[in-house]
Amino acid sequence: MPPERLFEIQIGFYATEEDAAQLTEGWTRLLDGRAVPYQLSVARQENSAATPLAEYYEDLPRQWRFGHPEADPGSRRIHQVRVGLLASRPQMDVLRDELTRVICPDPEHNSPCAVPWESGYTDSEESADTTDDLNQRYGHLL
């Protein structure tokens, strides 16, 4: 089996607080069912459009407006779930795919997602700075 190391999976999404809570419950249930040490946290865009989170995921509100051209976005905001985990690279790849299926169960659908999202990950083997950062946040999982 490949060696385990720290990863952080990030999923940015444009949703209401209620949607964010439901998604977080789904992600937590999924992760609780796996034998992988993890820590899940959710960050939310504050009202200021100048927050780094809003800049990083600036395309998500546009995606929502594309699918809902005449609708008011209401209380939708940019959120980001971060999942720190201790896993092998193949385990992380499977978990990342499973986590994105919580927000988009059918990746082959023709229309935009009801909740626009993007995902990425950080690997502790990327650089010394990344290793230090992930160890600082998730070292307790080792």
PDB file of C-alpha atoms in Angstrom:
ATOM      1  CA  MET A   1       0.000   0.000   0.000  1.00  0.00           C
ATOM      2  CA  PRO A   2       1.325   3.494  -0.827  1.00  0.00           C
ATOM      3  CA  PRO A   3       2.468   5.565   2.161  1.00  0.00           C
ATOM      4  CA  GLU A   4       0.043   7.850   3.967  1.00  0.00           C
ATOM      5  CA  ARG A   5       0.635  11.587   4.149  1.00  0.00           C
ATOM      6  CA  LEU A   6      -1.341  14.740   4.840  1.00  0.00           C
ATOM      7  CA  PHE A   7      -3.656  16.193   2.201  1.00  0.00           C
ATOM      8  CA  GLU A   8      -6.201  18.967   2.212  1.00  0.00           C
ATOM      9  CA  ILE A   9      -9.154  18.726  -0.151  1.00  0.00           C
ATOM     10  CA  GLN A  10     -10.874  22.037  -0.886  1.00  0.00           C
ATOM     11  CA  ILE A  11     -14.353  22.379  -2.369  1.00  0.00           C
ATOM     12  CA  GLY A  12     -15.594  25.888  -3.058  1.00  0.00           C
ATOM     13  CA  PHE A  13     -19.309  26.338  -3.639  1.00  0.00           C
ATOM     14  CA  TYR A  14     -21.906  29.089  -4.055  1.00  0.00           C
ATOM     15  CA  ALA A  15     -24.894  28.343  -1.836  1.00  0.00           C
ATOM     16  CA  THR A  16     -27.266  29.453   0.876  1.00  0.00           C
ATOM     17  CA  GLU A  17     -26.472  28.745   4.528  1.00  0.00           C
ATOM     18  CA  GLU A  18     -29.117  26.019   4.480  1.00  0.00           C
ATOM     19  CA  ASP A  19     -27.512  24.353   1.439  1.00  0.00           C
ATOM     20  CA  ALA A  20     -24.084  24.642   3.092  1.00  0.00           C
ATOM     21  CA  ALA A  21     -25.384  22.964   6.252  1.00  0.00           C
ATOM     22  CA  GLN A  22     -26.969  20.104   4.272  1.00  0.00           C
ATOM     23  CA  LEU A  23     -23.806  19.582   2.222  1.00  0.00           C
ATOM     24  CA  THR A  24     -21.655  19.642   5.354  1.00  0.00           C
ATOM     25  CA  GLU A  25     -23.876  16.960   6.904  1.00  0.00           C
ATOM     26  CA  GLY A  26     -23.498  14.830   3.773  1.00  0.00           C
ATOM     27  CA  TRP A  27     -19.717  15.249   3.715  1.00  0.00           C
ATOM     28  CA  THR A  28     -19.467  14.446   7.422  1.00  0.00           C
ATOM     29  CA  ARG A  29     -21.566  11.278   7.035  1.00  0.00           C
ATOM     30  CA  LEU A  30     -19.403  10.186   4.118  1.00  0.00           C
ATOM     31  CA  LEU A  31     -16.131  10.800   5.963  1.00  0.00           C
ATOM     32  CA  ASP A  32     -17.377   9.199   9.198  1.00  0.00           C
ATOM     33  CA  GLY A  33     -17.977   6.026   7.208  1.00  0.00           C
ATOM     34  CA  ARG A  34     -14.342   5.828   6.100  1.00  0.00           C
ATOM     35  CA  ALA A  35     -11.383   4.569   8.098  1.00  0.00           C
ATOM     36  CA  VAL A  36      -9.364   7.725   7.436  1.00  0.00           C
ATOM     37  CA  PRO A  37      -8.423  10.320  10.068  1.00  0.00           C
ATOM     38  CA  TYR A  38      -9.850  13.679   8.972  1.00  0.00           C
ATOM     39  CA  GLN A  39     -10.776  17.196  10.030  1.00  0.00           C
ATOM     40  CA  LEU A  40     -13.536  19.089   8.213  1.00  0.00           C
ATOM     41  CA  SER A  41     -14.020  22.846   8.387  1.00  0.00           C
ATOM     42  CA  VAL A  42     -16.194  25.275   6.453  1.00  0.00           C
ATOM     43  CA  ALA A  43     -15.223  28.838   5.621  1.00  0.00           C
ATOM     44  CA  ARG A  44     -17.735  31.340   4.295  1.00  0.00           C
ATOM     45  CA  GLN A  45     -17.402  34.522   2.301  1.00  0.00           C
ATOM     46  CA  GLU A  46     -18.069  37.553   4.396  1.00  0.00           C
ATOM     47  CA  ASN A  47     -20.120  40.346   2.898  1.00  0.00           C
ATOM     48  CA  SER A  48     -17.005  42.106   1.589  1.00  0.00           C
ATOM     49  CA  ALA A  49     -16.336  41.166  -2.034  1.00  0.00           C
ATOM     50  CA  ALA A  50     -12.608  41.716  -1.435  1.00  0.00           C
ATOM     51  CA  THR A  51     -12.089  38.566   0.675  1.00  0.00           C
ATOM     52  CA  PRO A  52      -9.552  36.101  -0.713  1.00  0.00           C
ATOM     53  CA  LEU A  53     -12.189  33.362  -0.733  1.00  0.00           C
ATOM     54  CA  ALA A  54     -14.392  35.446  -3.033  1.00  0.00           C
ATOM     55  CA  GLU A  55     -11.449  36.187  -5.294  1.00  0.00           C
ATOM     56  CA  TYR A  56     -10.414  32.547  -5.462  1.00  0.00           C
ATOM     57  CA  TYR A  57     -13.899  31.359  -6.404  1.00  0.00           C
ATOM     58  CA  GLU A  58     -15.049  34.435  -8.311  1.00  0.00           C
ATOM     59  CA  ASP A  59     -16.463  32.362 -11.177  1.00  0.00           C
ATOM     60  CA  LEU A  60     -19.004  30.484  -9.023  1.00  0.00           C
ATOM     61  CA  PRO A  61     -21.576  33.327  -8.768  1.00  0.00           C
ATOM     62  CA  ARG A  62     -21.294  33.789 -12.550  1.00  0.00           C
ATOM     63  CA  GLN A  63     -21.978  30.091 -13.072  1.00  0.00           C
ATOM     64  CA  TRP A  64     -25.083  30.356 -10.898  1.00  0.00           C
ATOM     65  CA  ARG A  65     -26.311  33.443 -12.794  1.00  0.00           C
ATOM     66  CA  PHE A  66     -25.764  31.611 -16.095  1.00  0.00           C
ATOM     67  CA  GLY A  67     -28.166  28.890 -14.962  1.00  0.00           C
ATOM     68  CA  HIS A  68     -30.589  31.386 -13.374  1.00  0.00           C
ATOM     69  CA  PRO A  69     -30.377  34.530 -15.546  1.00  0.00           C
ATOM     70  CA  GLU A  70     -33.451  36.309 -14.152  1.00  0.00           C
ATOM     71  CA  ALA A  71     -33.293  35.070 -10.547  1.00  0.00           C
ATOM     72  CA  ASP A  72     -32.068  36.925  -7.487  1.00  0.00           C
ATOM     73  CA  PRO A  73     -29.215  35.035  -5.776  1.00  0.00           C
ATOM     74  CA  GLY A  74     -30.769  35.900  -2.427  1.00  0.00           C
ATOM     75  CA  SER A  75     -28.578  34.870   0.482  1.00  0.00           C
ATOM     76  CA  ARG A  76     -26.154  32.750  -1.557  1.00  0.00           C
ATOM     77  CA  ARG A  77     -22.512  33.203  -0.627  1.00  0.00           C
ATOM     78  CA  ILE A  78     -19.240  31.549  -1.462  1.00  0.00           C
ATOM     79  CA  HIS A  79     -18.264  28.816   0.983  1.00  0.00           C
ATOM     80  CA  GLN A  80     -15.302  26.501   1.096  1.00  0.00           C
ATOM     81  CA  VAL A  81     -15.097  23.151   2.795  1.00  0.00           C
ATOM     82  CA  ARG A  82     -11.605  22.034   3.730  1.00  0.00           C
ATOM     83  CA  VAL A  83     -10.964  18.415   4.565  1.00  0.00           C
ATOM     84  CA  GLY A  84      -7.582  17.663   6.053  1.00  0.00           C
ATOM     85  CA  LEU A  85      -6.833  13.978   5.994  1.00  0.00           C
ATOM     86  CA  LEU A  86      -4.145  11.396   6.486  1.00  0.00           C
ATOM     87  CA  ALA A  87      -4.304   9.044   3.519  1.00  0.00           C
ATOM     88  CA  SER A  88      -2.425   7.556   0.621  1.00  0.00           C
ATOM     89  CA  ARG A  89      -2.692   9.359  -2.713  1.00  0.00           C
ATOM     90  CA  PRO A  90      -5.083   6.719  -4.133  1.00  0.00           C
ATOM     91  CA  GLN A  91      -7.294   6.987  -1.009  1.00  0.00           C
ATOM     92  CA  MET A  92      -7.336  10.790  -1.312  1.00  0.00           C
ATOM     93  CA  ASP A  93      -8.300  10.586  -4.997  1.00  0.00           C
ATOM     94  CA  VAL A  94     -11.238   8.279  -4.191  1.00  0.00           C
ATOM     95  CA  LEU A  95     -12.379  10.452  -1.272  1.00  0.00           C
ATOM     96  CA  ARG A  96     -12.138  13.632  -3.332  1.00  0.00           C
ATOM     97  CA  ASP A  97     -14.321  12.059  -6.009  1.00  0.00           C
ATOM     98  CA  GLU A  98     -16.820  10.840  -3.409  1.00  0.00           C
ATOM     99  CA  LEU A  99     -16.936  14.272  -1.738  1.00  0.00           C
ATOM    100  CA  THR A 100     -17.700  15.972  -5.043  1.00  0.00           C
ATOM    101  CA  ARG A 101     -20.523  13.465  -5.657  1.00  0.00           C
ATOM    102  CA  VAL A 102     -22.236  14.821  -2.550  1.00  0.00           C
ATOM    103  CA  ILE A 103     -22.551  18.209  -4.253  1.00  0.00           C
ATOM    104  CA  CYS A 104     -23.007  16.840  -7.792  1.00  0.00           C
ATOM    105  CA  PRO A 105     -24.364  13.261  -7.796  1.00  0.00           C
ATOM    106  CA  ASP A 106     -24.450  13.042 -11.614  1.00  0.00           C
ATOM    107  CA  PRO A 107     -21.240  14.421 -13.164  1.00  0.00           C
ATOM    108  CA  GLU A 108     -22.580  13.712 -16.679  1.00  0.00           C
ATOM    109  CA  HIS A 109     -25.676  15.964 -16.433  1.00  0.00           C
ATOM    110  CA  ASN A 110     -26.195  18.497 -19.230  1.00  0.00           C
ATOM    111  CA  SER A 111     -27.193  21.577 -17.266  1.00  0.00           C
ATOM    112  CA  PRO A 112     -25.121  23.612 -14.783  1.00  0.00           C
ATOM    113  CA  CYS A 113     -25.036  22.237 -11.258  1.00  0.00           C
ATOM    114  CA  ALA A 114     -27.747  23.499  -8.919  1.00  0.00           C
ATOM    115  CA  VAL A 115     -24.934  24.513  -6.549  1.00  0.00           C
ATOM    116  CA  PRO A 116     -21.882  25.673  -8.536  1.00  0.00           C
ATOM    117  CA  TRP A 117     -18.637  24.249  -7.174  1.00  0.00           C
ATOM    118  CA  GLU A 118     -14.929  23.676  -7.821  1.00  0.00           C
ATOM    119  CA  SER A 119     -12.487  21.389  -6.100  1.00  0.00           C
ATOM    120  CA  GLY A 120      -8.771  21.091  -5.587  1.00  0.00           C
ATOM    121  CA  TYR A 121      -6.296  19.620  -3.160  1.00  0.00           C
ATOM    122  CA  THR A 122      -3.001  20.318  -1.472  1.00  0.00           C
ATOM    123  CA  ASP A 123      -0.422  17.576  -1.008  1.00  0.00           C
ATOM    124  CA  SER A 124       2.118  17.668   1.814  1.00  0.00           C
ATOM    125  CA  GLU A 125       4.767  16.547  -0.683  1.00  0.00           C
ATOM    126  CA  GLU A 126       4.387  19.683  -2.864  1.00  0.00           C
ATOM    127  CA  SER A 127       6.997  21.792  -1.062  1.00  0.00           C
ATOM    128  CA  ALA A 128       8.568  22.391   2.332  1.00  0.00           C
ATOM    129  CA  ASP A 129       6.218  25.365   2.901  1.00  0.00           C
ATOM    130  CA  THR A 130       3.181  23.245   2.052  1.00  0.00           C
ATOM    131  CA  THR A 131       4.387  20.455   4.323  1.00  0.00           C
ATOM    132  CA  ASP A 132       4.844  22.926   7.189  1.00  0.00           C
ATOM    133  CA  ASP A 133       1.423  24.488   6.576  1.00  0.00           C
ATOM    134  CA  LEU A 134      -0.403  21.145   6.489  1.00  0.00           C
ATOM    135  CA  ASN A 135       1.535  19.860   9.514  1.00  0.00           C
ATOM    136  CA  GLN A 136       0.553  22.984  11.436  1.00  0.00           C
ATOM    137  CA  ARG A 137      -3.149  22.566  10.591  1.00  0.00           C
ATOM    138  CA  TYR A 138      -3.489  18.794  10.532  1.00  0.00           C
ATOM    139  CA  GLY A 139      -0.449  17.378  12.351  1.00  0.00           C
ATOM    140  CA  HIS A 140      -2.765  16.002  15.035  1.00  0.00           C
ATOM    141  CA  LEU A 141      -4.015  13.493  12.448  1.00  0.00           C
ATOM    142  CA  LEU A 142      -0.590  11.845  12.168  1.00  0.00           C
TER     143      LEU A 142
END
